[in-house]
Amino acid sequence: MEALTPKDQFLQSLDRCMEQEGFIPAFYDRFLSTSAEIRDKFHNTDFEQQNKMLLRSLRLAAGATAGDPESLRELRERARTHDRNHLNIEARLYDIWLEAVIETVQEFDEEWNEAVENTWRTILGYVISYMVKRY
Ligand code: HEM
């Protein structure tokens, strides 16, 4: 079997999740159920929009990790909208976000295994540490 780059392994796993109905809503159900604090952050949010947003964020993470300049530019902008002066997303909220993503992908990706999990953690860990540093 051909070795996939981490980016491709990540995107293929994401595609397998997206083929199943309900992947994105399942993430938000899980994430929002973790605390009132998280729900409050989204009190003004239109979830129709937000559903597309998660998918964009995940693709952005893959692109930025691979060094794609357009993705890096957008990541810098996202770090700004999430910093203490804007959405005010503290580091510990990213940990909760990460675990909600991982648990949801584990539920939906039929080819989930340790290697796939490591790839998700590496790629999301990269963008999270970037955003947290700029908090
Ligand atoms: C690496 C992780 C994350 C990425 C890549 C990401 C990405 C994005 C993007 C692309 C948007 C839409 C554009 C914008 O408003 O900036 C957004 C909005 C938002 N994000 Fe994140 N996000 C991440 C983590 C989080 C976490 C942990 C929270 C915690 C609660 C959060 C809360 C929000 C909120 C409240 C909005 C605004 C939603 C609205 O438009 O009403 N994000 N995020």
Coordinates of C-alpha atoms and ligand atoms in Angstrom, one line a residue:
M1 CA 0.0 0.0 0.0
E2 CA 1.2 3.5 -0.8
A3 CA 2.2 5.7 2.0
L4 CA -0.1 8.7 2.4
T5 CA 1.2 12.1 3.5
P6 CA -0.3 13.1 6.9
K7 CA -2.4 15.7 5.1
D8 CA -3.9 13.2 2.7
Q9 CA -4.5 10.7 5.5
F10 CA -6.3 13.4 7.4
L11 CA -8.4 14.6 4.5
Q12 CA -9.4 11.1 3.5
S13 CA -10.5 10.4 7.1
L14 CA -12.4 13.7 7.0
D15 CA -14.1 12.6 3.7
R16 CA -15.1 9.3 5.2
C17 CA -16.8 11.2 8.0
M18 CA -18.4 13.7 5.7
E19 CA -20.0 10.8 3.6
Q20 CA -22.0 9.9 6.6
E21 CA -25.0 12.0 7.4
G22 CA -24.8 13.9 10.7
F23 CA -21.1 14.1 11.2
I24 CA -20.9 17.9 11.7
P25 CA -24.1 18.2 13.8
A26 CA -22.8 15.3 16.0
F27 CA -19.6 17.3 16.6
Y28 CA -21.6 20.4 17.7
D29 CA -23.9 18.3 19.9
R30 CA -20.9 16.9 21.6
F31 CA -19.0 20.1 21.9
L32 CA -21.9 22.2 23.1
S33 CA -23.0 19.6 25.6
T34 CA -19.6 19.9 27.4
S35 CA -20.5 23.2 29.3
A36 CA -22.6 26.3 29.5
E37 CA -19.5 28.3 29.0
I38 CA -19.1 26.8 25.5
R39 CA -22.8 27.2 24.7
D40 CA -22.6 30.9 25.7
K41 CA -19.8 31.5 23.2
F42 CA -22.1 30.4 20.5
H43 CA -25.2 32.2 21.7
N44 CA -25.4 34.4 18.6
T45 CA -24.4 31.7 16.1
D46 CA -26.4 30.6 13.1
F47 CA -25.6 26.9 13.0
E48 CA -26.4 26.6 9.4
Q49 CA -23.3 28.7 8.8
Q50 CA -21.3 27.2 11.6
N51 CA -21.7 23.7 10.1
K52 CA -19.9 24.8 7.0
M53 CA -17.4 26.6 9.2
L54 CA -16.2 23.5 11.0
L55 CA -15.5 21.8 7.7
R56 CA -13.6 24.8 6.5
S57 CA -11.6 24.9 9.7
L58 CA -10.6 21.3 9.4
R59 CA -9.5 21.8 5.8
L60 CA -7.7 24.9 6.8
A61 CA -5.8 22.9 9.4
A62 CA -4.7 20.4 6.8
G63 CA -3.6 23.1 4.5
A64 CA -1.7 25.1 7.1
T65 CA 0.1 22.1 8.4
A66 CA 1.2 21.3 4.9
G67 CA 2.5 24.9 4.6
D68 CA 0.0 26.2 2.0
P69 CA 0.5 30.0 2.0
E70 CA -3.2 30.8 1.6
S71 CA -4.1 28.5 4.5
L72 CA -1.4 30.1 6.7
R73 CA -2.7 33.5 5.9
E74 CA -6.2 32.5 6.9
L75 CA -4.9 30.8 10.1
R76 CA -3.3 34.0 11.1
E77 CA -6.7 35.8 10.6
R78 CA -8.5 33.1 12.6
A79 CA -6.0 33.4 15.4
R80 CA -6.9 37.1 15.5
T81 CA -10.7 36.6 15.6
H82 CA -10.3 34.0 18.4
D83 CA -7.9 36.0 20.6
R84 CA -8.5 37.6 23.9
N85 CA -9.8 40.9 22.3
H86 CA -12.3 39.2 20.1
L87 CA -14.0 35.8 20.6
N88 CA -11.7 35.3 23.7
I89 CA -11.1 31.6 23.3
E90 CA -8.7 30.4 26.0
A91 CA -6.3 27.6 25.7
R92 CA -8.4 25.1 27.7
L93 CA -11.3 25.6 25.4
Y94 CA -9.2 24.3 22.5
D95 CA -8.5 21.2 24.5
I96 CA -12.2 20.6 24.9
W97 CA -12.7 21.3 21.2
L98 CA -9.9 18.8 20.3
E99 CA -11.4 16.0 22.4
A100 CA -14.9 16.6 20.9
V101 CA -13.4 16.5 17.4
I102 CA -11.5 13.3 18.1
E103 CA -14.4 11.5 19.7
T104 CA -16.7 12.4 16.9
V105 CA -14.3 11.3 14.2
Q106 CA -13.7 8.1 16.1
E107 CA -17.5 7.5 16.0
F108 CA -17.9 8.3 12.3
D109 CA -14.7 7.1 10.5
E110 CA -15.0 3.4 9.8
E111 CA -11.3 3.1 9.2
W112 CA -10.4 4.8 12.5
N113 CA -7.2 3.4 14.1
E114 CA -4.2 4.6 16.1
A115 CA -2.4 6.0 13.0
V116 CA -5.4 8.0 12.0
E117 CA -5.9 9.3 15.5
N118 CA -2.2 10.4 15.6
T119 CA -2.6 12.2 12.3
W120 CA -5.7 14.1 13.6
R121 CA -3.9 15.0 16.8
T122 CA -0.8 16.1 15.0
I123 CA -2.6 18.4 12.5
L124 CA -5.1 19.9 14.9
G125 CA -2.3 20.2 17.6
Y126 CA -0.3 22.3 15.2
V127 CA -3.1 24.8 14.5
I128 CA -4.2 24.9 18.1
S129 CA -0.7 25.7 19.4
Y130 CA -0.5 28.4 16.7
M131 CA -3.8 30.0 17.8
V132 CA -3.1 29.6 21.5
K133 CA 0.3 31.3 21.1
R134 CA -1.5 34.3 19.5
Y135 CA -4.2 34.4 22.2
Ligands
HEM1 C1 -8.2 25.2 15.9 C2 -9.4 25.4 16.3 C3 -10.4 26.3 15.7 C4 -10.5 26.8 14.4 C5 -9.5 26.5 13.2 C6 -11.6 27.7 14.3 C7 -12.1 28.3 13.2 C8 -13.1 29.2 13.1 C9 -13.6 29.9 11.9 C10 -13.0 29.7 10.5 C11 -14.6 30.7 12.3 C12 -15.5 31.6 11.4 C13 -14.8 32.9 11.1 C14 -14.6 33.7 12.4 O1 -15.6 34.1 13.0 O2 -13.4 33.8 12.7 C15 -14.8 30.5 13.7 C16 -15.8 31.1 14.4 C17 -16.0 30.9 15.8 N1 -15.3 30.0 16.6 FE1 -13.8 28.9 16.1 N2 -12.2 27.7 15.6 C18 -11.5 27.0 16.4 C19 -11.7 26.7 17.7 C20 -12.7 27.3 18.5 C21 -13.0 27.0 19.9 C22 -12.1 26.1 20.7 C23 -14.0 27.7 20.2 C24 -14.6 27.7 21.6 C25 -15.8 28.0 22.0 C26 -14.4 28.5 19.0 C27 -15.5 29.4 19.0 C28 -15.9 30.1 17.9 C29 -17.0 31.0 17.9 C30 -17.9 31.4 19.0 C31 -17.1 31.5 16.5 C32 -18.1 32.6 16.0 C33 -19.3 31.8 15.5 C34 -20.3 32.8 14.9 O3 -20.0 33.3 13.8 O4 -21.3 33.1 15.6 N3 -13.6 28.2 18.0 N4 -13.9 29.6 14.2

